[in-house]
Coordinates of C-alpha atoms in Angstrom, one line a residue:
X983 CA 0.0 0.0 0.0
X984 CA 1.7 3.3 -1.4
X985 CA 0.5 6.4 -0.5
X986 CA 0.3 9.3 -3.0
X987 CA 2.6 11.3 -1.0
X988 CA 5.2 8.4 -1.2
X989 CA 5.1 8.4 -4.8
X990 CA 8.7 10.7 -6.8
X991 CA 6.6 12.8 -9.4
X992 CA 4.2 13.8 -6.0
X993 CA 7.6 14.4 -3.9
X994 CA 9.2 16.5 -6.8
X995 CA 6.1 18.4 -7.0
X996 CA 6.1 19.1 -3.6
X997 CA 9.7 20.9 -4.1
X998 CA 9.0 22.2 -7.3
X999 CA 5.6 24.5 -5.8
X1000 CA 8.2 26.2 -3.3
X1001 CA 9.8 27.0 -6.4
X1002 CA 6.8 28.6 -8.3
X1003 CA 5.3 30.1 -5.8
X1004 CA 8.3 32.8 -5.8
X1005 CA 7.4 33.7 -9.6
X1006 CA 4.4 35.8 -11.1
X1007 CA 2.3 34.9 -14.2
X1008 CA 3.2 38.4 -15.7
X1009 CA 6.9 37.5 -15.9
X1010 CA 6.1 34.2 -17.2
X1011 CA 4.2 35.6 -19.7
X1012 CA 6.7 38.2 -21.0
X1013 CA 9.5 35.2 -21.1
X1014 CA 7.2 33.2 -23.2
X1015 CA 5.7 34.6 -26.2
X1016 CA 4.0 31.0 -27.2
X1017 CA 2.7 30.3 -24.1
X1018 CA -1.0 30.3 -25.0
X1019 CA -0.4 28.0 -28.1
X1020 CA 1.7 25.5 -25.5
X1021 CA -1.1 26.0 -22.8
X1022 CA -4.2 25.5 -24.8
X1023 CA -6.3 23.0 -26.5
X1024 CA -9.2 23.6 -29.1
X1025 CA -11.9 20.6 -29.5
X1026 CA -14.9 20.9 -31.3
X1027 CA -17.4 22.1 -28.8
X1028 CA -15.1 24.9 -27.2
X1029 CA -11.7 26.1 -26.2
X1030 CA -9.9 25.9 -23.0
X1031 CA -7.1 28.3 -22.4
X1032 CA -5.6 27.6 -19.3
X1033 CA -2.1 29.5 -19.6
X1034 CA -3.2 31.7 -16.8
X1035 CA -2.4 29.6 -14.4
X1036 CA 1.3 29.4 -12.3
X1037 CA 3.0 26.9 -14.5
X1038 CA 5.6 26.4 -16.3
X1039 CA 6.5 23.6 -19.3
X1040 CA 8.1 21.6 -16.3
X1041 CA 4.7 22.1 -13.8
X1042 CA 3.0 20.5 -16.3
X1043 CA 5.6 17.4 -17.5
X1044 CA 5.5 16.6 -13.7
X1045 CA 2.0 17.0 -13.3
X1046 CA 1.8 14.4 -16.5
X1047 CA 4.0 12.0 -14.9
X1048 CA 1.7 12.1 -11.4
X1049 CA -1.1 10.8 -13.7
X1050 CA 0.9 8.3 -15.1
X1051 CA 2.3 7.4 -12.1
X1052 CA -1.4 7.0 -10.1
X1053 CA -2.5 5.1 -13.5
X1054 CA -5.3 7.6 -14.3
X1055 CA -5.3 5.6 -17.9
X1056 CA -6.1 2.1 -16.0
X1057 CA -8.6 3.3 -13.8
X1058 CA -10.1 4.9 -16.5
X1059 CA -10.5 1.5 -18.4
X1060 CA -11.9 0.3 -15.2
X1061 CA -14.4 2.4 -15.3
X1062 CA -15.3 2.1 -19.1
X1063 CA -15.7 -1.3 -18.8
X1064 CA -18.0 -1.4 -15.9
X1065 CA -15.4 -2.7 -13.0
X1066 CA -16.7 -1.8 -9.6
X1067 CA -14.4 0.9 -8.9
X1068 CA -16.8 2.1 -6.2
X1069 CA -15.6 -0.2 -4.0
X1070 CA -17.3 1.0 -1.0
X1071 CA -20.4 0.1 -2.2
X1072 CA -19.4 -2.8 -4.6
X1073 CA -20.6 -1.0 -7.9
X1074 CA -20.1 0.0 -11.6
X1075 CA -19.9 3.8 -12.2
X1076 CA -21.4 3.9 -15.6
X1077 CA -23.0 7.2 -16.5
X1078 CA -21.1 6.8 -19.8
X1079 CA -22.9 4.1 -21.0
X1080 CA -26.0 6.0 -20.8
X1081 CA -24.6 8.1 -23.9
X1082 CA -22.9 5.3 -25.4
X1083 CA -22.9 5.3 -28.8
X1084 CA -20.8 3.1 -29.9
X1085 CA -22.9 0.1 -29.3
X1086 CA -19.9 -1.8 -27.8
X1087 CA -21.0 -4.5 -25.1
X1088 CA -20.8 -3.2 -21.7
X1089 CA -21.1 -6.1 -18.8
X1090 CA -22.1 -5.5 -15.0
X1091 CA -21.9 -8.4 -13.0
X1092 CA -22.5 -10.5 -15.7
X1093 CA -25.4 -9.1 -17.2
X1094 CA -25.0 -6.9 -20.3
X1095 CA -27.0 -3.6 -20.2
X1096 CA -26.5 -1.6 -23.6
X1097 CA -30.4 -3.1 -24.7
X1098 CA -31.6 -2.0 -21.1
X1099 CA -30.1 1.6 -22.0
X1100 CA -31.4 1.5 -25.4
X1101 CA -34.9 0.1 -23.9
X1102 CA -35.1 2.6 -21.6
X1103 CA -34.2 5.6 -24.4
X1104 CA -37.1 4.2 -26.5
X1105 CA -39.6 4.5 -23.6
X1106 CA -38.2 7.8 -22.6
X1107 CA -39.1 8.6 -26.4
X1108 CA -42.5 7.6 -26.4
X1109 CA -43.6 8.9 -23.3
X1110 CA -42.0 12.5 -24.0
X1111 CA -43.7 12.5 -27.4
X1112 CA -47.1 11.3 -26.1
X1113 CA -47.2 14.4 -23.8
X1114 CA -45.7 16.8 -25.9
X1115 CA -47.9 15.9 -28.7
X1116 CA -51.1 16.0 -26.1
X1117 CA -52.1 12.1 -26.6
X1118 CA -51.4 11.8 -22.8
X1119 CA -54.0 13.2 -21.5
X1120 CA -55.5 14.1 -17.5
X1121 CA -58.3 12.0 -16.2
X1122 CA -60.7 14.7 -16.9
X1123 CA -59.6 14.0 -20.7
X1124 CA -57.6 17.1 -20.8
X1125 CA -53.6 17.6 -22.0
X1126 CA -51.0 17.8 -20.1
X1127 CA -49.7 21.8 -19.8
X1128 CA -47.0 21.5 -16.9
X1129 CA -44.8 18.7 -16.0
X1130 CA -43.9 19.0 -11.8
X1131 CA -40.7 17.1 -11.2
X1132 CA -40.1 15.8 -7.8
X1133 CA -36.9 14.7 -6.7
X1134 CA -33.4 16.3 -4.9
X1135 CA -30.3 16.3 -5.1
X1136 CA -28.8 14.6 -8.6
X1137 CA -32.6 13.7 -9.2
X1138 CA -33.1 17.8 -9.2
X1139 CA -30.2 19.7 -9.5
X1140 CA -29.0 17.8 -12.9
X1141 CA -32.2 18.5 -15.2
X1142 CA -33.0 21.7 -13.7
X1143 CA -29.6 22.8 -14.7
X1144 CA -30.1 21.4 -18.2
X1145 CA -33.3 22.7 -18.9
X1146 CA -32.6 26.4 -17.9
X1147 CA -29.4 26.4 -19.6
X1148 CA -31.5 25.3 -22.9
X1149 CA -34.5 27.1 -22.7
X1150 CA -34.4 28.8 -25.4
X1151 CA -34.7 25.4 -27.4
X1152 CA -37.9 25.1 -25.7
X1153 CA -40.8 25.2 -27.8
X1154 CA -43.2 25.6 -24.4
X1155 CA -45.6 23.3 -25.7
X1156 CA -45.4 22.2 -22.0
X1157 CA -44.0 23.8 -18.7
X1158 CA -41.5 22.2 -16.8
X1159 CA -41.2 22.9 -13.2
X1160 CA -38.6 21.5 -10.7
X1161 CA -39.9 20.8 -6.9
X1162 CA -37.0 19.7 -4.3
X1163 CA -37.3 21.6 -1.0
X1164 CA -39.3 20.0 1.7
X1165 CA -40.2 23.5 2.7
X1166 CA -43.7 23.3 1.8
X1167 CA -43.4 27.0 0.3
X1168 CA -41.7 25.9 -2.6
X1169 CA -44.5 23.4 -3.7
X1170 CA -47.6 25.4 -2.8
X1171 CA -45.8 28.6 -4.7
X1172 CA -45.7 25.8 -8.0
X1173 CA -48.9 24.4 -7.4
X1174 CA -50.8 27.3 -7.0
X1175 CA -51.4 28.2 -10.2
X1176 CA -51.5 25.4 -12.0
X1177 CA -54.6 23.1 -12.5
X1178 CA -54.5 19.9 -11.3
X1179 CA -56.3 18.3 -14.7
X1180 CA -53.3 19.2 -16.9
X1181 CA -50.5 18.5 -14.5
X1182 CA -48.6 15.4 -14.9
X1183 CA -45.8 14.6 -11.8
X1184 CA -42.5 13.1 -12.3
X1185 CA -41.7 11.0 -9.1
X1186 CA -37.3 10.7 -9.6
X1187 CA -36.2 8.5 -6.6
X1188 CA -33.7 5.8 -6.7
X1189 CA -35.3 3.9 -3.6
X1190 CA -38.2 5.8 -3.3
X1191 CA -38.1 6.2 0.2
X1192 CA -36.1 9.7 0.0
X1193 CA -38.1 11.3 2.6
X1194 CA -37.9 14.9 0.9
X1195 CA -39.4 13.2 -2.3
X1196 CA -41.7 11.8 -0.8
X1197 CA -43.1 14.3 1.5
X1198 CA -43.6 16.2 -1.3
X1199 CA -44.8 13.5 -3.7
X1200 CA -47.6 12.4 -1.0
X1201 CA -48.5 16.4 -0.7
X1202 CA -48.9 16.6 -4.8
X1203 CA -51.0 13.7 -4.6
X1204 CA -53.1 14.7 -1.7
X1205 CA -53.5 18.2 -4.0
X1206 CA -54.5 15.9 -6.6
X1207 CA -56.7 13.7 -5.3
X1208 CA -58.9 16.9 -3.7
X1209 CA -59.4 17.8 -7.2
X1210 CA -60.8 15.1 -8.8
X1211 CA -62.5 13.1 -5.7
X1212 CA -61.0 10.1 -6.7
X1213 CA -57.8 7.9 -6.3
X1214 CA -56.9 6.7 -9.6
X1215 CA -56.4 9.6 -11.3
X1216 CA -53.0 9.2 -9.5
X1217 CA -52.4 6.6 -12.7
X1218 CA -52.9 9.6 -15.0
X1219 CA -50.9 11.7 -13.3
X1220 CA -48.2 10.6 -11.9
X1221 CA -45.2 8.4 -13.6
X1222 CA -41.8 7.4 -11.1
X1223 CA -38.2 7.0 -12.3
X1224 CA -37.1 4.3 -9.8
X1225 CA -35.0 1.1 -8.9
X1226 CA -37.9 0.8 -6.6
X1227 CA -41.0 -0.7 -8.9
X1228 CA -42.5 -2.3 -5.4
X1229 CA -42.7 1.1 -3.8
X1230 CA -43.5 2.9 -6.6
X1231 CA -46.5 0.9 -7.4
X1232 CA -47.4 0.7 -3.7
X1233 CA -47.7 4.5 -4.1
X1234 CA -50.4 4.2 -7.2
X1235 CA -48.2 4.5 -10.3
X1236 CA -48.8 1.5 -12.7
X1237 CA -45.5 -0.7 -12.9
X1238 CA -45.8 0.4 -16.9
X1239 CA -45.1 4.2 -15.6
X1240 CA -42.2 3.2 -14.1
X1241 CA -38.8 4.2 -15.8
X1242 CA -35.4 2.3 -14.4
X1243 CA -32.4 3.7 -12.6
X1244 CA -29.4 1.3 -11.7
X1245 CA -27.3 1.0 -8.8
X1246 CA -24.5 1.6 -11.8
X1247 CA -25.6 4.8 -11.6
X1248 CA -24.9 7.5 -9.2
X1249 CA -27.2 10.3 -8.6
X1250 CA -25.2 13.5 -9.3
X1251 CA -24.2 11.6 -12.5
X1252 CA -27.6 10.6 -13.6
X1253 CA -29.4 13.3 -15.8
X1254 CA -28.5 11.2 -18.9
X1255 CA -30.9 8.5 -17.8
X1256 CA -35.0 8.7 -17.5
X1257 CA -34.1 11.2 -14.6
X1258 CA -34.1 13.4 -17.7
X1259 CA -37.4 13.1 -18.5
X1260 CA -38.3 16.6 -18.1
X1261 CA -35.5 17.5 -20.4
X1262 CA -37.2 15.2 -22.8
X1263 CA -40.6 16.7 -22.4
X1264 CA -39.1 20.2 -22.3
X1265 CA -37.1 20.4 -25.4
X1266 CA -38.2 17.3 -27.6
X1267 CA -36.7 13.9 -27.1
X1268 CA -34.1 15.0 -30.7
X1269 CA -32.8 17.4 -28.1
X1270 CA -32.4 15.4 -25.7
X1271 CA -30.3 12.9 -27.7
X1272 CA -28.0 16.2 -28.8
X1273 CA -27.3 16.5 -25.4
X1274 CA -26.1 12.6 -25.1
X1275 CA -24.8 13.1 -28.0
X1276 CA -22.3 16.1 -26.8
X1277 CA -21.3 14.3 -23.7
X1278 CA -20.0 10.8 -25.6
X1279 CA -18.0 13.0 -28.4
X1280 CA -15.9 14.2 -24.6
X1281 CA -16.2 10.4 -23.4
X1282 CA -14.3 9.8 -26.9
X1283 CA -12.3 12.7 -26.3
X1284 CA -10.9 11.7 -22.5
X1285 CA -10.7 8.2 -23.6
X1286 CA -8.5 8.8 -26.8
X1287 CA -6.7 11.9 -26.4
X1288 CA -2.8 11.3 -24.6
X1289 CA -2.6 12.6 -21.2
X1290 CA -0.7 15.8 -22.5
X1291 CA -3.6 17.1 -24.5
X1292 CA -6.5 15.6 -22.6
X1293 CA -8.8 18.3 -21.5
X1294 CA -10.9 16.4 -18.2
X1295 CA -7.2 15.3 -17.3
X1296 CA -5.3 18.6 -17.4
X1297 CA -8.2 20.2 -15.6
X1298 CA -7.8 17.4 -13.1
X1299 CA -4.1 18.3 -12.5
X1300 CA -4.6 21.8 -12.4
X1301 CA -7.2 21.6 -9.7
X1302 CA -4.4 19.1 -7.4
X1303 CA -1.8 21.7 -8.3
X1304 CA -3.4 24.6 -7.4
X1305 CA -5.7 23.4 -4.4
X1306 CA -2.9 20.3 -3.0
X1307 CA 0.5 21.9 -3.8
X1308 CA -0.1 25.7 -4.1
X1309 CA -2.5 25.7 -1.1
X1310 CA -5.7 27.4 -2.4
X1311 CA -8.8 26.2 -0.6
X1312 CA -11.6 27.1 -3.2
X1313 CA -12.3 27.1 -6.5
X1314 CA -15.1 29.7 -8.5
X1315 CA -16.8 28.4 -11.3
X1316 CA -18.0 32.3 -13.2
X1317 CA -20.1 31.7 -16.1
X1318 CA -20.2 34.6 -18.5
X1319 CA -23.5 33.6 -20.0
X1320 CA -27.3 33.6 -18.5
X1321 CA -28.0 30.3 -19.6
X1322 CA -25.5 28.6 -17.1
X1323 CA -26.8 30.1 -14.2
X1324 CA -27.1 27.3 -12.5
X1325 CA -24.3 25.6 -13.4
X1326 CA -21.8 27.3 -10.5
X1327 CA -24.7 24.9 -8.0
X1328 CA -24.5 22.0 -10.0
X1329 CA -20.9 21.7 -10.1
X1330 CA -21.3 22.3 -6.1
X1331 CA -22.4 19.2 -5.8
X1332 CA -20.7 17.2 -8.5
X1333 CA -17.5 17.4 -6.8
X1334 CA -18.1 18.4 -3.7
X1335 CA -20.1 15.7 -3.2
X1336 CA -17.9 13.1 -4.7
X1337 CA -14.4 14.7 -3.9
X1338 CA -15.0 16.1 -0.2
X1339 CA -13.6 13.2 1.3
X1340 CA -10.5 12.6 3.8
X1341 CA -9.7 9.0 4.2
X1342 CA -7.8 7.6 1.4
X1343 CA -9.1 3.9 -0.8
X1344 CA -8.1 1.9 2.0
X1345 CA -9.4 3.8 4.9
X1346 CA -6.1 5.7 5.9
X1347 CA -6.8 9.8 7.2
X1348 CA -4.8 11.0 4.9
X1349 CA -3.0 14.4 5.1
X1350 CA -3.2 16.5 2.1
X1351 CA -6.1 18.6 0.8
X1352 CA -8.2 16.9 -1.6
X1353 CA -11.0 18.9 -3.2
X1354 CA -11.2 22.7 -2.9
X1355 CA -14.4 24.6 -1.6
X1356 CA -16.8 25.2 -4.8
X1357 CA -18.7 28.0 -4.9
X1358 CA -19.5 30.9 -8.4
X1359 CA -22.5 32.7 -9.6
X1360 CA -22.7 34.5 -13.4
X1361 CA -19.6 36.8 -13.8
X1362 CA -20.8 39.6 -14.2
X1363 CA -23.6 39.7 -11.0
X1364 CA -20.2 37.9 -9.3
X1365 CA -18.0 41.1 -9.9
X1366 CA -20.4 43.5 -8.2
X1367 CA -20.7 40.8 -5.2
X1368 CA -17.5 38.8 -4.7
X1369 CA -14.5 39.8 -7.4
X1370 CA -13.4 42.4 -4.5
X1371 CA -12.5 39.2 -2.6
X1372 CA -10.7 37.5 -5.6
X1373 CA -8.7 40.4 -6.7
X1374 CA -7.8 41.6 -3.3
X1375 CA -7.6 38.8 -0.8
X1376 CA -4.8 37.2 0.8
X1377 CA -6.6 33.7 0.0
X1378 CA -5.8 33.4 -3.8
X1379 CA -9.1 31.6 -5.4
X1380 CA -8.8 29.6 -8.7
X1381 CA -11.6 30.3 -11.1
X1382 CA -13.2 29.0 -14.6
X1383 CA -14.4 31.2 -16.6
X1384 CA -17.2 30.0 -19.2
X1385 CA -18.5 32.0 -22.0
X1386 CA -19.5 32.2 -25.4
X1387 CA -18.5 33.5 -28.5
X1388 CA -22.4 33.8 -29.7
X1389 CA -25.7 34.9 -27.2
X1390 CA -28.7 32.7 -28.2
X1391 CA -30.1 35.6 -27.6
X1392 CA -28.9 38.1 -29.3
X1393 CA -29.7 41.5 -28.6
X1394 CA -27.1 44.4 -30.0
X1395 CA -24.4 45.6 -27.9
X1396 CA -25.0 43.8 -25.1
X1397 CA -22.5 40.5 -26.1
X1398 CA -19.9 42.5 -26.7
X1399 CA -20.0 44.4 -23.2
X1400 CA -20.2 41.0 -21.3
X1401 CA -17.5 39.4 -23.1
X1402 CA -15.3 42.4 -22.9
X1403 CA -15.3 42.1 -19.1
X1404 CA -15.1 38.2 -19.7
X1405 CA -11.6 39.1 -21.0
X1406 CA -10.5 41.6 -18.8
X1407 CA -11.4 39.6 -15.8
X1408 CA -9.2 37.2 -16.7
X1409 CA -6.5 39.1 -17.7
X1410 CA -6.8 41.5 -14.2
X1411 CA -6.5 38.6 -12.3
X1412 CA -3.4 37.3 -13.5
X1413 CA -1.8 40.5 -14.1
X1414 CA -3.3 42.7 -11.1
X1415 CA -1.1 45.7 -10.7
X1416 CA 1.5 47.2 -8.3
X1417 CA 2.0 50.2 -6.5
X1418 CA 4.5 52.0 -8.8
X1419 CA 1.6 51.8 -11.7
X1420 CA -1.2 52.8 -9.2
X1421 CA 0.7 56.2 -8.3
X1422 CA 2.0 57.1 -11.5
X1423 CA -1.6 56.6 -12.7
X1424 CA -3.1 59.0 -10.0
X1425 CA -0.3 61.4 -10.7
X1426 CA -1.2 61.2 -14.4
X1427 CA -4.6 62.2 -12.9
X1428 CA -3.0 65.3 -11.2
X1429 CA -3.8 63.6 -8.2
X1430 CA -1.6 65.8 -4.7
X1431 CA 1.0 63.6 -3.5
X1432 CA -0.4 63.8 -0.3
X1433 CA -4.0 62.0 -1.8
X1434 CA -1.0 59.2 -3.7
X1435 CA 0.7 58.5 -0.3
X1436 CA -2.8 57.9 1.2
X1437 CA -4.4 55.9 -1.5
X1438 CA -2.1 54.0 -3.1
X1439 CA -1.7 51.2 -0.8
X1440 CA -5.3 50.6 -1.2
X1441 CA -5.6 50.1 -5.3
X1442 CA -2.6 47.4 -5.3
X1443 CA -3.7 44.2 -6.9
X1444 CA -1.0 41.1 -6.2
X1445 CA -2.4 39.7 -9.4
X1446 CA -0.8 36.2 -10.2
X1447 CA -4.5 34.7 -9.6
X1448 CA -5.0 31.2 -11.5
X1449 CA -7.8 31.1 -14.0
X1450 CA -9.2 28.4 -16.9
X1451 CA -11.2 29.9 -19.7
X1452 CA -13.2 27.9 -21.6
X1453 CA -14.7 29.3 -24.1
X1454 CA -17.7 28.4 -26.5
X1455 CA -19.0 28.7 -30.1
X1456 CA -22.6 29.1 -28.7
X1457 CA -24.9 27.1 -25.9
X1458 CA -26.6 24.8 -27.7
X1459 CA -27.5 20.9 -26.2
X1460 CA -24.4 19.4 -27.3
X1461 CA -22.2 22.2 -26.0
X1462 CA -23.7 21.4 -22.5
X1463 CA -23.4 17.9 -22.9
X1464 CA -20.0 18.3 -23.9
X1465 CA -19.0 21.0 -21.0
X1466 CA -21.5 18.7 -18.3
X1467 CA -19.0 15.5 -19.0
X1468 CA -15.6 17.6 -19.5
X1469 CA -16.3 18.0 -15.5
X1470 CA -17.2 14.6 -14.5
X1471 CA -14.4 13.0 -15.9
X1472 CA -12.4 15.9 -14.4
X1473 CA -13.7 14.9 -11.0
X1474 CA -13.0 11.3 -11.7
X1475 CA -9.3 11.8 -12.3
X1476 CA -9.0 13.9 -9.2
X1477 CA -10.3 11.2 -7.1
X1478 CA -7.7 8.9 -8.7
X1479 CA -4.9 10.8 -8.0
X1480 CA -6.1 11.6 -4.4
X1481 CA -6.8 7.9 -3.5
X1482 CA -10.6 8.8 -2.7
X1483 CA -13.4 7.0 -3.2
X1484 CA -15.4 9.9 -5.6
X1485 CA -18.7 7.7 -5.4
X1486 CA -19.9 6.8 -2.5
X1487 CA -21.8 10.3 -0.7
X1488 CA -21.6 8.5 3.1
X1489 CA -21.4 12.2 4.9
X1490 CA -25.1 13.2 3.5
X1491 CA -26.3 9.8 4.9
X1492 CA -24.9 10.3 8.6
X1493 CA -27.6 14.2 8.8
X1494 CA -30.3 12.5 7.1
X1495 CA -30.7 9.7 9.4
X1496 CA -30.2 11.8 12.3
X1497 CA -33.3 14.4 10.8
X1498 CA -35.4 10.8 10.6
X1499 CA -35.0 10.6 14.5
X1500 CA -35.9 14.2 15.4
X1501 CA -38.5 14.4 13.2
X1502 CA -40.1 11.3 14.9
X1503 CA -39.7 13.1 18.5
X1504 CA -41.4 16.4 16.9
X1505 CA -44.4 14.2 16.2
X1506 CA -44.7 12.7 19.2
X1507 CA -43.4 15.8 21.4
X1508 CA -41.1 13.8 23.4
X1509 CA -37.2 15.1 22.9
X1510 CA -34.2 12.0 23.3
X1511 CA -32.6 12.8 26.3
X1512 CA -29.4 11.5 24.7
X1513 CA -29.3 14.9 22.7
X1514 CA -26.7 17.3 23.5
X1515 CA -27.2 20.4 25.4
X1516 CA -27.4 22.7 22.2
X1517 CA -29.5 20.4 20.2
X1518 CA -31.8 19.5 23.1
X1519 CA -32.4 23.1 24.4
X1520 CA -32.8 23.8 20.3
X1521 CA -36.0 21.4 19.6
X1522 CA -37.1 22.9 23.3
X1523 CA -37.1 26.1 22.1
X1524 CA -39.4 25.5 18.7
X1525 CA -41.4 23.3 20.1
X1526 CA -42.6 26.0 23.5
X1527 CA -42.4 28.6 20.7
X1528 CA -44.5 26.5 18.6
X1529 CA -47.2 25.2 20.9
X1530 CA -47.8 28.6 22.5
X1531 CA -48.7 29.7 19.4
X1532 CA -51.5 27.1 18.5

């Protein structure tokens, strides 16, 4: 058992950051005229640019042999070909043969699954077309107009994403909306308008016991039910996307409304299965399969491209070197285009999720940082919030900027203005600027000495801030199937060269277990006298509070 810190190309790294973190990106620009061309790569659905980082030709040859040396290509074979590299749960991690589309045979424990994948695309077709075209139809004989999906977390956060970053390819023949808090506000503010006679609910559960889901799938049900006085309109309105057929039929869905998931699948990877029905419904199954489509062109991309010109990879490396070596402790993902406004929250939870993690494959503490803090919002709502922080700080943040070179929806002017602070960003970051330019810039400005002395201090930037750029042709469904899987095979190679298990999610279990207990002793009104102080004194407190005011 070798630990990664054991291993040469992680020692000489080790060394080799003490080195760089005496330099500045401005010098190592002006020394190298080509360093964009050497520190770039252009595929099909975009560019990435990541010369702004603190690097040099060596950073990067030892960064190459740390991959090589923690056999990022092996494991990635593993996981191609359906080994159970989640060890701590025994599975597959197959969310790429969901896009698949090379037809090649793909076994898990023994059982081939390419025709269950193509099965469950073809009823995924169906049903999206029945209710887009209105031959789906209420139990009052009416078409569906809204589609309510129910579900949290990956069953949530991943089609949301999708759907707002595409809607613009929505025709609106029918309204998609997304339900996933158990605060009841959210579902009565959805419901509210809507009429229960043309809503049809998506019930996305793996084990359809998730008690969030279900709280809120019993509450749509109870809303339907008052509607139409009679329980089996729940079989017109309601359809499940579980691994659970026996609880999803208990429920009142017919077993033929059920659409599979598999344990070979985890959550925050699974919007390219029937857990993207409302994509489906929402832009037209064709659109759908543009967005598969985009995602397998990067699985072909990170599968076939050499180490030294593999995007997910050197995104991988970058995110070690800068968070493991070079000490940052977060990472800001700042799109520069409306349609990705959620895509700062869903990359939240991809890696955090599967990254945050500090015990090693074989269940050693180990003593390095693994993944960085994720956190962004739209760049240009970001600079008038948080870019203070980034430019001015003494904790140096590494960002990804995302943009494109085309709005789909262009109005004039207004492209150009967000890209040109795209750029800029960027370029200030690395850059920043020092006090000899600040105060012959105010005195340029006729500015006393006096006000210089005073001032001056305050507009230094240390520049020498880390950034990716990755820039697009346009948002379209195969640019954001291409950009979705460029970052989970990024988080894949991270957990392979920090010796984590990136599949397993056993910190949200511990709370949500816990929250099962308490909310048994709000019911009954009796508190566990096992609780600690705070947390016993806590559910005291709401529940006096509470009762006083019945």
């Amino acid at each position: 058992m070798i630990g990664r810190v054991e291993l040469p190309s992680w020692k000489l790294l080790a060394e080799h950051a003490k080195e760089m973190k005496g330099l500045h990106m401005s010098a190592l620009f002006d020394e190298h005229e080509n360093r964009f061309a050497e520190f770039s790569i252009k595929l099909a659905p975009f560019l990435l640019d990541y010369s702004k980082n603190l690097i040099t030709t060596d950073t990067m040859q030892l960064l190459f042999s740390l991959a090589k040396d923690c056999e990022v290509e092996l494991w990635r074979k593993k996981m191609f070909s359906g080994e159970a590299i989640n060890r701590t749960e025994g599975r597959a991690v197959l969310h790429t043969a969901l896009r698949n589309k090379t037809q090649r045979t793909i076994y898990v424990n023994g059982e081939e699954i390419s025709k269950a994948v193509q099965d469950s695309l073809i009823k995924m077709e169906s049903f999206s077309n029945k209710v887009r075209e209105g031959h789906w139809r209420g139990y009052s004989g009416k078409r569906i107009t809204n589609v309510v999906n129910i579900g949290v977390g990956g069953s949530n956060l991943g089609p949301q994403m999708v759907t707002e970053a595409l809607k613009q390819y929505s025709d609106n023949s029918v309204n998609v909306h997304y339900v996933s808090n158990v605060d009841g506000t959210q579902i009565a503010n959805i419901l509210r308008p809507l009429n229960p006679e043309s809503v049809l609910f998506i019930v996305s559960s793996k084990t359809f016991t998730t008690t969030e889901t279900m709280k809120n799938a019993q509450t749509a049900m109870k809303w339907l039910t008052s509607s139409s006085f009679d329980a089996a309109a729940i079989e017109k309105h309601f359809v499940a996307v579980s691994a659970n057929k026996a609880n999803a039929t208990e429920f009142g869905i017919l077993e033929e409304n059920i659409f599979d998931m598999w344990d070979w699948v985890g959550g925050r990877f699974s919007l390219w299965s029937a857990i993207g029905l409302p994509i489906a419904i929402d832009l037209g199954f064709e659109k759908f399969m543009e967005l598969l489509d985009g995602a397998h062109e990067m699985d072909k991309h990170f599968c076939d491209s050499p180490i030294d010109e593999n995007a997910p990879i050197i995104l991988a490396l970058l995110s070690v070197w800068n968070c493991t070596f070079l000490g940052a402790q977060s990472q800001a993902i700042l799109p520069y285009d409306q349609s990705l406004h959620m895509f700062s929250a869903y990359m939240q939870q991809a890696e955090m999720e599967s990254n945050g993690k500090s015990v090693s494959w074989y269940g050693v503490p180990i003593d390095y940082p693994t993944v960085p803090t994720i956190w962004g919002e739209l760049g240009i709502n970001g600079q008038h919030a948080f870019y203070q922080y980034l430019h001015q700080s003494n904790n140096v943040v590494p960002a990804d900027f995302i943009g494109s070179i085309e709005s789909v929806t262009p109005i004039k002017g207004h492209h150009e203005t967000l890209m040109a602070n795209f750029f800029a960003q960027s370029q200030a970051l690395m850059n920043g600027v020092n006090e000899q330019q600040v105060r012959e810039d105010l005195k340029v400005k006729g500015r006393t000495p006096e006000y210089i002395n005073q001032v001056a201090p305050h507009k230094v930037h240390k520049g020498n801030r880390p950034t990716n750029t990755i820039l697009m042709r346009r948002i379209s469904p195969r640019t954001i199937g291409s950009l979705i899987a460029l970052y989970e095979h990024k988080i894949f190679v991270q957990g392979i060269i920090l010796q984590i298990c990136s599949f397993d999610q056993w910190g949200v279990e511990l709370g949500k277990g816990l929250a099962n207990k308490i909310e048994v002793e709000l019911r009954c009104g009796k508190i566990n006298p096992t609780h600690d102080s705070s947390t016993k004194e806590l559910i005291n407190y709401y529940q006096t509070i509470k009762n006083t005011n019945l």
